[in-house]
Coordinates of C-alpha atoms and ligand atoms in Angstrom, one line a residue:
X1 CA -94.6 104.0 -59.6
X2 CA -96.0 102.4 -56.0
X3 CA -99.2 103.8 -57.7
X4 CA -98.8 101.5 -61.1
X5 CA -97.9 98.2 -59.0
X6 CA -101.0 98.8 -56.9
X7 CA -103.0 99.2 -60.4
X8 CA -101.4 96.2 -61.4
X9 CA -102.4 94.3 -58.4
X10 CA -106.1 95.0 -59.1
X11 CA -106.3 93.2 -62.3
X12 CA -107.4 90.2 -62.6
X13 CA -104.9 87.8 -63.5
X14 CA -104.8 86.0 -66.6
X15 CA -102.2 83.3 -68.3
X16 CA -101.2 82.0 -71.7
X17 CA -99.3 78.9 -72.1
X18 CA -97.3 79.5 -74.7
X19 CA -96.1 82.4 -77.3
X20 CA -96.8 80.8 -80.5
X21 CA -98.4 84.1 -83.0
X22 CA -102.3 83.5 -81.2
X23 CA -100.6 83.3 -77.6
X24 CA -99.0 86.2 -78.0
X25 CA -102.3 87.6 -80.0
X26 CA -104.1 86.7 -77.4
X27 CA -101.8 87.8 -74.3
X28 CA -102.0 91.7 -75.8
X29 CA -105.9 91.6 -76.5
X30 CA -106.6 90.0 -72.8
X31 CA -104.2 93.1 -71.6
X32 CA -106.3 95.6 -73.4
X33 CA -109.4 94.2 -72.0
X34 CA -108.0 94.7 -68.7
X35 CA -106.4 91.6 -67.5
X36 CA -102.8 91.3 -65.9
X37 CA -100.9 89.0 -68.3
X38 CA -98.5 86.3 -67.5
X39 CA -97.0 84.0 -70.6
X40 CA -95.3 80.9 -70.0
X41 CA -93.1 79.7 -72.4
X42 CA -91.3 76.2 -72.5
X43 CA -88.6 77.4 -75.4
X44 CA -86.0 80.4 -74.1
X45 CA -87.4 82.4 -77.6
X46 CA -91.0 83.6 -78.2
X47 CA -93.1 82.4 -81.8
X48 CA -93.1 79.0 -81.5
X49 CA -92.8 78.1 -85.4
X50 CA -92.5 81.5 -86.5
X51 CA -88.6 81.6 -85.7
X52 CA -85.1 82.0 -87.4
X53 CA -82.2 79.4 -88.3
X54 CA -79.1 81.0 -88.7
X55 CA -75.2 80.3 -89.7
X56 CA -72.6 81.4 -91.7
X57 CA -74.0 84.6 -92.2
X58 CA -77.4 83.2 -93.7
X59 CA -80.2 83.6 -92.0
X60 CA -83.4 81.8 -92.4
X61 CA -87.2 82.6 -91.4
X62 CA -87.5 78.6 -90.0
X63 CA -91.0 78.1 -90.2
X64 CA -93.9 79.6 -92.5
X65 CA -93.0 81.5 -95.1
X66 CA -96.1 82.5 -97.1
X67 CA -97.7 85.6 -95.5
X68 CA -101.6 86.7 -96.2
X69 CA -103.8 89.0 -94.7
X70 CA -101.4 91.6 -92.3
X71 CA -103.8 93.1 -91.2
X72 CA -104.6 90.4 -88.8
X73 CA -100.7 91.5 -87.5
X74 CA -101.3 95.4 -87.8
X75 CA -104.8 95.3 -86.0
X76 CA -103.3 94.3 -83.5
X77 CA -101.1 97.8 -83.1
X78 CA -104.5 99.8 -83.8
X79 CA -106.3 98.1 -80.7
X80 CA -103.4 99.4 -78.8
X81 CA -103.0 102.5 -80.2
X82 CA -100.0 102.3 -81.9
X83 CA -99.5 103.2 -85.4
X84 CA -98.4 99.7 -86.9
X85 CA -95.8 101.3 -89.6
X86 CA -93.4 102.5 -86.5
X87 CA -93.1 98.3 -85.2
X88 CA -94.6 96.1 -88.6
X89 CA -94.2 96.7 -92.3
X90 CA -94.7 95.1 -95.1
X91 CA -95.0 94.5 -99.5
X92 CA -97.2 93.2 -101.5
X93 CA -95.6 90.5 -104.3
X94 CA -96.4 90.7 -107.5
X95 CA -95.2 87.5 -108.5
X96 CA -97.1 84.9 -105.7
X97 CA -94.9 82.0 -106.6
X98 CA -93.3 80.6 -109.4
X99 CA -94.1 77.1 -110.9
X100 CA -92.1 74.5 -112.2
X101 CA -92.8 71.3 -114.3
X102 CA -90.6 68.4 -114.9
X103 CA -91.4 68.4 -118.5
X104 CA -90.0 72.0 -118.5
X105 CA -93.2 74.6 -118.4
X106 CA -92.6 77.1 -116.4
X107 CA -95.8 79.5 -115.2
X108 CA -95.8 82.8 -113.1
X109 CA -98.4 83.0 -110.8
X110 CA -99.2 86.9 -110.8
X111 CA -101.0 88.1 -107.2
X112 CA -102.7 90.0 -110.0
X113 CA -106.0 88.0 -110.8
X114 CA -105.6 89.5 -114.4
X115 CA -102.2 88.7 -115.0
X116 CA -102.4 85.1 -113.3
X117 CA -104.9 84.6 -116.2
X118 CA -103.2 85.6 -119.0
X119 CA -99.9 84.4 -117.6
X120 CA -102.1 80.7 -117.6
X121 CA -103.2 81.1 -121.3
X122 CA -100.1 82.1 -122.6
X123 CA -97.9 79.3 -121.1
X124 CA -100.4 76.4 -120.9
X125 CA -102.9 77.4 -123.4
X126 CA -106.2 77.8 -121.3
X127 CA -108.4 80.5 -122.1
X128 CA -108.1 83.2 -119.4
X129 CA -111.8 83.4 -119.1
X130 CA -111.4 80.1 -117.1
X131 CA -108.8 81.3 -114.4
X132 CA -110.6 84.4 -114.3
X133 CA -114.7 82.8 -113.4
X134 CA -112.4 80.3 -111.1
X135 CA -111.5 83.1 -109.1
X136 CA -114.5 85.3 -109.1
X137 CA -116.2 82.1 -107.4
X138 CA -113.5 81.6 -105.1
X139 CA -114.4 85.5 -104.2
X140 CA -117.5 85.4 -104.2
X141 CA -117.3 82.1 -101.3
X142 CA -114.9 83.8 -99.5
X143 CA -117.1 86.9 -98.7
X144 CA -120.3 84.8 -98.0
X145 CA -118.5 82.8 -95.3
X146 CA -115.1 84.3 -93.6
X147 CA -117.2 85.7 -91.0
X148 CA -119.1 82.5 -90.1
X149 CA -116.3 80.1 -90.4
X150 CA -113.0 81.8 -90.0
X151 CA -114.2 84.8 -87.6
X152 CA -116.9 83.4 -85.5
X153 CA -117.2 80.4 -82.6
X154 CA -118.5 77.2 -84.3
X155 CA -119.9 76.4 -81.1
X156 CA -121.8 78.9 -79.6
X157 CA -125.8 79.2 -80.7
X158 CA -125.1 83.0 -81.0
X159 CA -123.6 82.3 -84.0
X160 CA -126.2 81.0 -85.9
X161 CA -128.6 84.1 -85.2
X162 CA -126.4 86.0 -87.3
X163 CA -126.9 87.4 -90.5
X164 CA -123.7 85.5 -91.5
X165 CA -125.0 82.7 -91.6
X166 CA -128.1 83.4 -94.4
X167 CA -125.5 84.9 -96.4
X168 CA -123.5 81.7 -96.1
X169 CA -126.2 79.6 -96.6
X170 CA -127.0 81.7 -100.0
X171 CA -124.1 80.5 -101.0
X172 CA -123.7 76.8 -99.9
X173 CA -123.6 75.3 -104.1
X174 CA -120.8 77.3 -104.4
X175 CA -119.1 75.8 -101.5
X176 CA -118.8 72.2 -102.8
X177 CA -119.0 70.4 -99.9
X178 CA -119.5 67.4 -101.2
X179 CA -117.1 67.3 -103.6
X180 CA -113.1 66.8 -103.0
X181 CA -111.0 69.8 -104.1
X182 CA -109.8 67.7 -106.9
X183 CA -112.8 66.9 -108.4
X184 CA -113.8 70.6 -108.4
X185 CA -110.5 71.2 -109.9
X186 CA -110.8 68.7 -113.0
X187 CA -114.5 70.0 -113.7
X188 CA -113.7 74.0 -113.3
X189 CA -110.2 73.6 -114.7
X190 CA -109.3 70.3 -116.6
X191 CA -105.8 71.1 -118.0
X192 CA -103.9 68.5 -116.0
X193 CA -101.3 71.2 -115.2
X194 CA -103.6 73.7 -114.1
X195 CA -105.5 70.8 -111.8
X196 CA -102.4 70.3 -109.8
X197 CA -101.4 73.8 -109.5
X198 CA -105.0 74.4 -108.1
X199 CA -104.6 71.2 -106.0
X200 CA -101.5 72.6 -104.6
X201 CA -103.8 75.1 -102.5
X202 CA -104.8 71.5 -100.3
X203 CA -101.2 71.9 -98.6
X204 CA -102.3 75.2 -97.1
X205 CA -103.8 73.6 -94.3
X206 CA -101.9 70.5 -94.6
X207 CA -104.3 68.4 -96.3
X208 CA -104.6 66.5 -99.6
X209 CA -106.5 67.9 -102.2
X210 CA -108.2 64.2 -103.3
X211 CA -109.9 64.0 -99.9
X212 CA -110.1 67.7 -98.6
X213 CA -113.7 69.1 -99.4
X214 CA -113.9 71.4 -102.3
X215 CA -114.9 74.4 -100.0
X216 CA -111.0 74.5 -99.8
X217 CA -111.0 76.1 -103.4
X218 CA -111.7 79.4 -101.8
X219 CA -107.7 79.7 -100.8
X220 CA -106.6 80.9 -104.4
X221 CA -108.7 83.8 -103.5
X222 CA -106.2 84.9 -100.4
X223 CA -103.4 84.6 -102.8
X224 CA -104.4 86.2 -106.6
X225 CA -107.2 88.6 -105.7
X226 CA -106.2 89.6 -101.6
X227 CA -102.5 89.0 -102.0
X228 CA -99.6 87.7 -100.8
X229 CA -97.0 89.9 -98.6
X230 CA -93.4 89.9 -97.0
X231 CA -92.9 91.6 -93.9
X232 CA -89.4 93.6 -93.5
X233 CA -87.3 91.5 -91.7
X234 CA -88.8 88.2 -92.7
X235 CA -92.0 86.2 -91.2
X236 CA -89.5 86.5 -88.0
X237 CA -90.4 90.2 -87.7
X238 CA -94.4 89.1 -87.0
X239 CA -92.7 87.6 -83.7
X240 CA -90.4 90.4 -82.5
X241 CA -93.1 92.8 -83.3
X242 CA -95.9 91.3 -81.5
X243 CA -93.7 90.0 -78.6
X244 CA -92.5 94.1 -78.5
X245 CA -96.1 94.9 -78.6
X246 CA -97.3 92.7 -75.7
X247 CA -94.0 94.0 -74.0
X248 CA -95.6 97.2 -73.8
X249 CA -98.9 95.8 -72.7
X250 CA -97.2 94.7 -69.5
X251 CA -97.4 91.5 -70.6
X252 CA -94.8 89.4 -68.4
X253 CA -93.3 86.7 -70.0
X254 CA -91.6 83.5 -68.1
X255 CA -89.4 82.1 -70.7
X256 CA -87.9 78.3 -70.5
X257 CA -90.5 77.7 -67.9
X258 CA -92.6 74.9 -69.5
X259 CA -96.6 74.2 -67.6
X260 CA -96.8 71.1 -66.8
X261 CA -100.0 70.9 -65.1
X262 CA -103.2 72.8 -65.7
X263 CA -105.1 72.6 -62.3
X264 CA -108.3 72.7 -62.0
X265 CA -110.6 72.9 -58.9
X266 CA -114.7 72.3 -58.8
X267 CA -115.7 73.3 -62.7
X268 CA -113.1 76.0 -62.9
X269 CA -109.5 76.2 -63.4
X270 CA -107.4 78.1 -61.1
X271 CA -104.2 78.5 -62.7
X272 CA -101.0 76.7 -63.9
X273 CA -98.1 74.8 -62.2
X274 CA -94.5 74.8 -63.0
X275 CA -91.6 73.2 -62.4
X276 CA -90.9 76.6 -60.6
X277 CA -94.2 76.7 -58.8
X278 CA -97.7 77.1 -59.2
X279 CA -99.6 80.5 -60.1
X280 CA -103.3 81.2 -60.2
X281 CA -105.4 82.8 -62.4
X282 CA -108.7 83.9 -62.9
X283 CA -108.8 83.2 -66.8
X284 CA -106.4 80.6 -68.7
X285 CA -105.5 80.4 -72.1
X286 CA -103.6 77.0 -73.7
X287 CA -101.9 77.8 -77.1
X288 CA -99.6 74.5 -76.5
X289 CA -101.4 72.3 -79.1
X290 CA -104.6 70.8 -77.7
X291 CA -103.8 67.1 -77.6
X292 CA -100.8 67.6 -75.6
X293 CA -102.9 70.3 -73.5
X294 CA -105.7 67.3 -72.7
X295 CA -102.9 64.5 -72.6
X296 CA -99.9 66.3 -70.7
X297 CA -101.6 69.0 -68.6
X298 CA -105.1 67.8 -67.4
X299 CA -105.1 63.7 -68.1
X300 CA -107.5 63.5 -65.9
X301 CA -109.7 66.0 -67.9
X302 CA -113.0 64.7 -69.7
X303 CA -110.9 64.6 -73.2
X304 CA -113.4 65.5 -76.3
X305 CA -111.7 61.9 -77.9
X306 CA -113.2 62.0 -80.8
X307 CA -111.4 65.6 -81.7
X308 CA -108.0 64.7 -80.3
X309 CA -108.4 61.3 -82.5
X310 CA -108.3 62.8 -86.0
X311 CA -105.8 62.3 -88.3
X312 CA -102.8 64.7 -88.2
X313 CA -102.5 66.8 -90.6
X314 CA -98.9 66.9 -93.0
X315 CA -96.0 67.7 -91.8
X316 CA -92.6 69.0 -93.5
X317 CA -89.2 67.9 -94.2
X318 CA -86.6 71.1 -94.4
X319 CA -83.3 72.0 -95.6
X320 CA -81.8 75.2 -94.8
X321 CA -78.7 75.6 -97.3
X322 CA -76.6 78.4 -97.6
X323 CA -76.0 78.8 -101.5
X324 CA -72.8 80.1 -102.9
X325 CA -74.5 81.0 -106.1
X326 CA -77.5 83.1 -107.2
X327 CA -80.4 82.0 -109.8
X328 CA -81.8 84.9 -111.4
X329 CA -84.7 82.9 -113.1
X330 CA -86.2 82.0 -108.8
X331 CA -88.3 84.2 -107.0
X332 CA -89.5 84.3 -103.2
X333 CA -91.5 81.6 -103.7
X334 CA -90.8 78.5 -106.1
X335 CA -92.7 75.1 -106.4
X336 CA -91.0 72.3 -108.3
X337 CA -94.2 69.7 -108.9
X338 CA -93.7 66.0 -108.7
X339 CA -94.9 63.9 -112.0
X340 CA -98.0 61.9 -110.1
X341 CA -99.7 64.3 -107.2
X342 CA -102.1 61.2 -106.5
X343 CA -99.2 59.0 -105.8
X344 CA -97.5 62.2 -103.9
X345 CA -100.6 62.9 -101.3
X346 CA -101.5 58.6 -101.2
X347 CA -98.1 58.3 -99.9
X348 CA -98.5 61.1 -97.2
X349 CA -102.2 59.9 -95.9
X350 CA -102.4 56.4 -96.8
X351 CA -98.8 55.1 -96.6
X352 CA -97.5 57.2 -93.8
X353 CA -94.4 57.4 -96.3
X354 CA -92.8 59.9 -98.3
X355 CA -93.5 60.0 -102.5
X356 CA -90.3 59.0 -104.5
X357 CA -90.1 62.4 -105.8
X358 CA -91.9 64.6 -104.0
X359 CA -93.0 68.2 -105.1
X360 CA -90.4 71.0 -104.0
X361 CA -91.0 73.9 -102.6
X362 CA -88.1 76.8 -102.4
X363 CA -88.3 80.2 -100.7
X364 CA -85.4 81.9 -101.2
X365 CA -86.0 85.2 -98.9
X366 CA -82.7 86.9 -100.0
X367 CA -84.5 87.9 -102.8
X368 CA -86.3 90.0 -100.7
X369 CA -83.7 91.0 -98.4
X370 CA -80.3 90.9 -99.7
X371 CA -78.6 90.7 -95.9
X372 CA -80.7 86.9 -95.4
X373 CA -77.3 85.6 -97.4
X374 CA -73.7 86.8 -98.0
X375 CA -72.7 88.4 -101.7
X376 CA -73.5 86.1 -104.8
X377 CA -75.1 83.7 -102.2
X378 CA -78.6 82.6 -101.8
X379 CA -80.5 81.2 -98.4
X380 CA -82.7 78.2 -100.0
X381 CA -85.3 76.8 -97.5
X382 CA -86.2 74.1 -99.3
X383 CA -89.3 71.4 -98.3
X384 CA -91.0 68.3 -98.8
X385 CA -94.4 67.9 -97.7
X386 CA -94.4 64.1 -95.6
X387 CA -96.5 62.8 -93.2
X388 CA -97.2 63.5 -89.2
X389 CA -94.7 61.8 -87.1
X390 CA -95.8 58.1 -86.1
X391 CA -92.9 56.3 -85.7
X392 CA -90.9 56.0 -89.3
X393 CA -87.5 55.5 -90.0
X394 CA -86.6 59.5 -90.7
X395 CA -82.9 59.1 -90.7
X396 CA -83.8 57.0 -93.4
X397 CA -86.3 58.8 -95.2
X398 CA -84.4 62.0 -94.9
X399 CA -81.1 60.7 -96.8
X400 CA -83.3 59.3 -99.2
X401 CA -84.9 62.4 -99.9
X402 CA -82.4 64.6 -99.6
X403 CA -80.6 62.9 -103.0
X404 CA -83.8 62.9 -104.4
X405 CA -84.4 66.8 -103.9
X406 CA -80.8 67.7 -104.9
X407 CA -80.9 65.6 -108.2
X408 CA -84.5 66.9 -109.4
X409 CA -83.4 70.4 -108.6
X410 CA -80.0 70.3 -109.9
X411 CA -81.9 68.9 -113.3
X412 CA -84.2 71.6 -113.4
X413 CA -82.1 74.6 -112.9
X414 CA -79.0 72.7 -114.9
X415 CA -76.3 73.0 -111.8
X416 CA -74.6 70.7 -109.4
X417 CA -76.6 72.3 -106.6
X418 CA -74.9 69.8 -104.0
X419 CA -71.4 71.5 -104.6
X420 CA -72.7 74.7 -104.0
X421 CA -74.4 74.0 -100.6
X422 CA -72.2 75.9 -97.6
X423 CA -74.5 75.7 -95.0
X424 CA -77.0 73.4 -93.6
X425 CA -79.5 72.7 -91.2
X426 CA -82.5 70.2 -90.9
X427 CA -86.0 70.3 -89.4
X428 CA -88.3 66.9 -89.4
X429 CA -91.8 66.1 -87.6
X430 CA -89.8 65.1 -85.0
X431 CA -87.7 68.4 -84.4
X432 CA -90.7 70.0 -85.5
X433 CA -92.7 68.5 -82.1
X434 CA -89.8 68.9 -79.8
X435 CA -89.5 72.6 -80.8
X436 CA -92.9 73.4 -80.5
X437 CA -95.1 70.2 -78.6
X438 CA -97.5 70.0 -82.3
X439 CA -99.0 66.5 -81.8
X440 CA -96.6 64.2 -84.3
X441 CA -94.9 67.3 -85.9
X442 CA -98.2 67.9 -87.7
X443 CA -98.0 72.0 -89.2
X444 CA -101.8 72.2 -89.1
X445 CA -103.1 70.3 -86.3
X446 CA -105.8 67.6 -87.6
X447 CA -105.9 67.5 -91.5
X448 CA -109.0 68.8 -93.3
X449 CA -109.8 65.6 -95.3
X450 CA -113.4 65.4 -94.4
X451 CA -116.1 67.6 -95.2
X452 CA -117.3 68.2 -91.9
X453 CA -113.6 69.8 -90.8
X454 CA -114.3 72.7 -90.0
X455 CA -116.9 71.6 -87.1
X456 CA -114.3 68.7 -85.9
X457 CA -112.0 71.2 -84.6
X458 CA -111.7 72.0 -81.0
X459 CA -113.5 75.0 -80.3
X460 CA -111.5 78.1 -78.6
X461 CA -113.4 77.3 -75.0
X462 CA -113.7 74.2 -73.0
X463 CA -117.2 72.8 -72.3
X464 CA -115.7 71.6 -69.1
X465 CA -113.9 74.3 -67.5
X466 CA -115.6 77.6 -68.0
X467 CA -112.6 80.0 -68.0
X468 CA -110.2 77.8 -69.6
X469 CA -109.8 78.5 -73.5
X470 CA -107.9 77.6 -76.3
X471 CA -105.9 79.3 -79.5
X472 CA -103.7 78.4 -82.1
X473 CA -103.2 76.4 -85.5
X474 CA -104.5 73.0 -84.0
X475 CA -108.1 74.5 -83.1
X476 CA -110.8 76.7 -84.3
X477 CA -110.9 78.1 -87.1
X478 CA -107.2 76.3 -88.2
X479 CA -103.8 76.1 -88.6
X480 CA -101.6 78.8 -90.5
X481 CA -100.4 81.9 -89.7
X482 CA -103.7 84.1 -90.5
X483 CA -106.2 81.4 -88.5
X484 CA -104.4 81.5 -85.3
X485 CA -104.3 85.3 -85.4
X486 CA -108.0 84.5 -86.2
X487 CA -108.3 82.3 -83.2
X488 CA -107.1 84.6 -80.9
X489 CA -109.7 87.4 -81.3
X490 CA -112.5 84.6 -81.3
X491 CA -111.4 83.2 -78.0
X492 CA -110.6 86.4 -76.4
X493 CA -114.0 87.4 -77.7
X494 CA -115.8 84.8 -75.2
X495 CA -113.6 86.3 -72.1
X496 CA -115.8 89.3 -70.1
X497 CA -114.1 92.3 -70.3
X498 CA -113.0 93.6 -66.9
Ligands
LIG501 C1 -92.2 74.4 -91.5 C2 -93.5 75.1 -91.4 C3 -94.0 75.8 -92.5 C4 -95.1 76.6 -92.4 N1 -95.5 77.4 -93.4 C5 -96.6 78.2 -93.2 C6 -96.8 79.3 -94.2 O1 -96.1 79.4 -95.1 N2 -97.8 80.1 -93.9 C7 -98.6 80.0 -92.8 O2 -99.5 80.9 -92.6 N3 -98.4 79.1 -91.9 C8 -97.4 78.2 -92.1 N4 -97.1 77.2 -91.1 C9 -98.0 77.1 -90.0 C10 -97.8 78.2 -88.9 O3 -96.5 78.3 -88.6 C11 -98.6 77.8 -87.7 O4 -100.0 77.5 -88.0 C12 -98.6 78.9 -86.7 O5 -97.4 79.6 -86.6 C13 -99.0 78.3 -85.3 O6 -99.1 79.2 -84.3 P1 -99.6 78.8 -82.9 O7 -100.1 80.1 -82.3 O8 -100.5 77.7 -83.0 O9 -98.3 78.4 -82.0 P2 -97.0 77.5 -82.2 O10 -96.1 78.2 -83.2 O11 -97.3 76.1 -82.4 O12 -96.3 77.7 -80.8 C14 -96.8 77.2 -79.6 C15 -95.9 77.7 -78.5 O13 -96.3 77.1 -77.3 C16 -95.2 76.7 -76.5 N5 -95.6 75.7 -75.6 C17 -96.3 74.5 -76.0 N6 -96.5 73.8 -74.8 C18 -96.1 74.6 -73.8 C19 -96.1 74.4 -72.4 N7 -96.7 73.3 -71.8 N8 -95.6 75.3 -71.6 C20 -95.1 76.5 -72.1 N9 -95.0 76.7 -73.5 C21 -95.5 75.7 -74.3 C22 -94.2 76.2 -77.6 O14 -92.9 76.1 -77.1 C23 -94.4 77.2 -78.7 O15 -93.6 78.3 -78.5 C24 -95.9 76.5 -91.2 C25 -95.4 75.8 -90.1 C26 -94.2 75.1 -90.2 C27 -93.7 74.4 -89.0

């Protein structure tokens, strides 16, 4: 034991601030290159978004709820050598989400590329060849360019002498850069139904498909040809596993201790302070969103101002309700489109406002796991995509929309939903930032509405500090679940093994 500690004391020391999915990504792959790791987290719970709401015996995965590509969770067992099935599992849907129109079409989107087609002709009337070549592209861009944009550093020169990067650029008319995904939408696709369906992919990374570059047409491929999963236990179990996993790494992890300063001595950092003290390290790694890392924990930091200045990206509006009913005809995932998407996403980005009646979005994971909601009962997260905090009136805006929501859906699925609601909790951009410090509430750090996003990030190191690096939805390579796995194995790429 005396032998382990003295082992211990060896290593050098690194820290994360924060436990969001790429800090605790990152704590267990700087522990298996050899670093001692200490997490500090501001919250008394590890995930960050990826939490649970829970009452009245329903329980509720309280932030994302779409899951693709595990095995950025499961790789993270193998590089430990554990077999993942023992701590993570995991099904594939065959049903990716199920749409909704107000005029009453209804359309199942099968994972199955096949099916998705067919499903498309036989409920909207569009030849299945179309769904079908839409895809295949969206393929084919996907395997020219994940490595190079979603695996690799945008900002090291390295990057560009691989062979990535021809294979990329073999493919760059198929990226539509300088197109919006909209437009690439009504060309490929047309049927106005289809268009917004397609659009809908936009959201993903918190963006609006009539400004987002049509690169962003790609996503449908993660969805109908890779898949879309739910982990046992919920999107909670992605947190309980990984923070088990670090657990065994000998990561340490401080909980309701927040950093408040990152200090910083001649070029280098030298580790954190506290409101319980200060503790150096020889490597640091912020996955507290990087505007408050710049703003709150080095203000007097050369801040990259032209990054931290971009527009937020959307942010959500969410009932939890318990249900005291079940609706056969809903699945996991359920999208109830608004009439006019223009007007929706012109609300978001250029009024700051919310859309009269917004698009819908219900995930109902009690379909998955019947224990999420008592008998006969149904756990309905339901949300509204709205803008980044900046100040509105969201007592306001949330009573408003709340009406709204319960009206639309209780048209649509022909039910006084409002009498039937037993439980309830709310989350807003502003509960969204105080839970989890994302500049304004924003779910994807800054939007991708220009075509030149994916280089406006903040890259995974600092150019000032040269052992200070970042992870996490609001840098390279993005926000969601499967990026800021992403961004923690790029950042902990750039750290020297010991
Ligand atoms: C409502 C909602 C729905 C979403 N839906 C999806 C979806 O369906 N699919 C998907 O893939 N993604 C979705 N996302 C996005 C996804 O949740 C995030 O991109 C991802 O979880 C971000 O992880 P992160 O590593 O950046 O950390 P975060 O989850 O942002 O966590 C950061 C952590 O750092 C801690 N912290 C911050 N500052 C400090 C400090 N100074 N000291 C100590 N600790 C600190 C915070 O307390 C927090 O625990 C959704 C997000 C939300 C909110």
């Amino acid at each position: 034991m005396s032998l382990e500690i003295g082992k211990l004391k060896e290593k050098p020391k690194a820290i994360v601030i924060g436990s969001g999915a790429a800090g605790l990504a990152s704590a267990i792959r700087l522990a298996q290159k050899g670093y001692a790791v200490d997490v500090f987290e501001a919250n008394a719970y590890a995930g960050g978004k990826i939490s649970v709401v829970e009452g009245k015996g329903y329980r509720f995965d309280a932030g994302p709820s779409l899951f693709t590509l595990p095995q950025l969770v499961t790789e993270l067992f193998t590089l430990c050598g554990e077999d993942p099935s023992g701590h993570f599992t995991y099904h594939r849907k065959e049903v990716a989400c199920h749409y909704f129109w107000q005029d009453g079409t209804a359309l199942k989107a099968w994972a199955d590329a096949k099916a998705f087609a067919r499903e498309v002709e036989e409920q909207l009337g569009v030849n299945a060849r179309i769904v079908d070549r839409y895809l295949r592209d969206a393929a084919q861009a996907y395997e020219a360019t994940h490595t190079l944009f979603l695996e690799s550093s945008l900002h090291r020169l390295k990057t560009y002498l691989q062979p990535a990067v021809l294979k990329a650029m073999g493919h760059l008319h198929k990226l539509y850069l300088l197109s919006t995904l909209n437009q690439v939408n009504q060309k490929k696709l047309k049927h106005p139904k289809l268009v917004q369906l397609f659009n809908r992919f936009a959201t993903y990374n918190g963006s609006s498909p009539y400004q987002t570059p049509g690169v962003m047409s790609m996503i449908p491929h993660l969805e109908h040809n890779l898949g879309t999963y739910y982990p046992k236990g919920g999107m909670h179990s992605i947190t309980t596993s990984l923070l088990g996993l670090a657990k065994r790494q000998q990561v340490r992890f401080y909980f309701n201790e927040r950093v408040e300063e990152i200090i910083t001595e001649r070029g280098r950092v030298s580790g954190v302070r506290t409101a319980r003290g200060s503790y150096k390290a020889e490597v640091v790694f912020s996955n507290m969103d990087v505007v408050p890392t710049y703003r709150k924990l080095m203000p007097t930091a050369k801040a990259p101002e032209k990054t931290l200045g971009q527009a937020r990206s959307s942010s959500a509006l969410i009932f939890y309700w318990g249900i005291t009913k079940q609706f056969p005809e809903l699945e996991l995932h359920n999208i109830f489109f608004s009439e006019d998407y223009k007007g929706e996403f012109e609300a978001i980005f250029e009024e700051q406002s919310v859309y009269a009646d917004p698009t819908i979005y219900v995930n109902i994971s009690s379909k998955e796991e019947a224990t999420d909601a008592p008998p006969g009962c149904e756990n309905w997260f339901v949300m509204v995509n709205v803008p980044a905090n900046t100040g509105q009136d969201w007592e306001a805006l949330t009573a408003r929309i709340r009406q709204q929501v319960i009206q639309h859906l209780s048209k649509r699925l022909d039910t006084d939903i409002a009498s039937l609601i037993a439980f309830e909790e709310l989350l807003d951009p502003r509960s969204i930032e105080n839970k989890t410090y994302s500049y304004q509430g924003a779910l994807y750090g800054a939007a991708s509405n220009d075509p030149l996003s994916a280089f406006l990030r903040h890259p995974n190191f600092s150019w000032q500090f040269s052992n200070l690096f970042f992870c996490g939805g609001s840098v390279h390579p993005g926000g969601g679940v499967p990026l800021a796995l992403l961004s923690a194995r790029i950042a902990t790429a750039l750290v020297p093994d010991v």
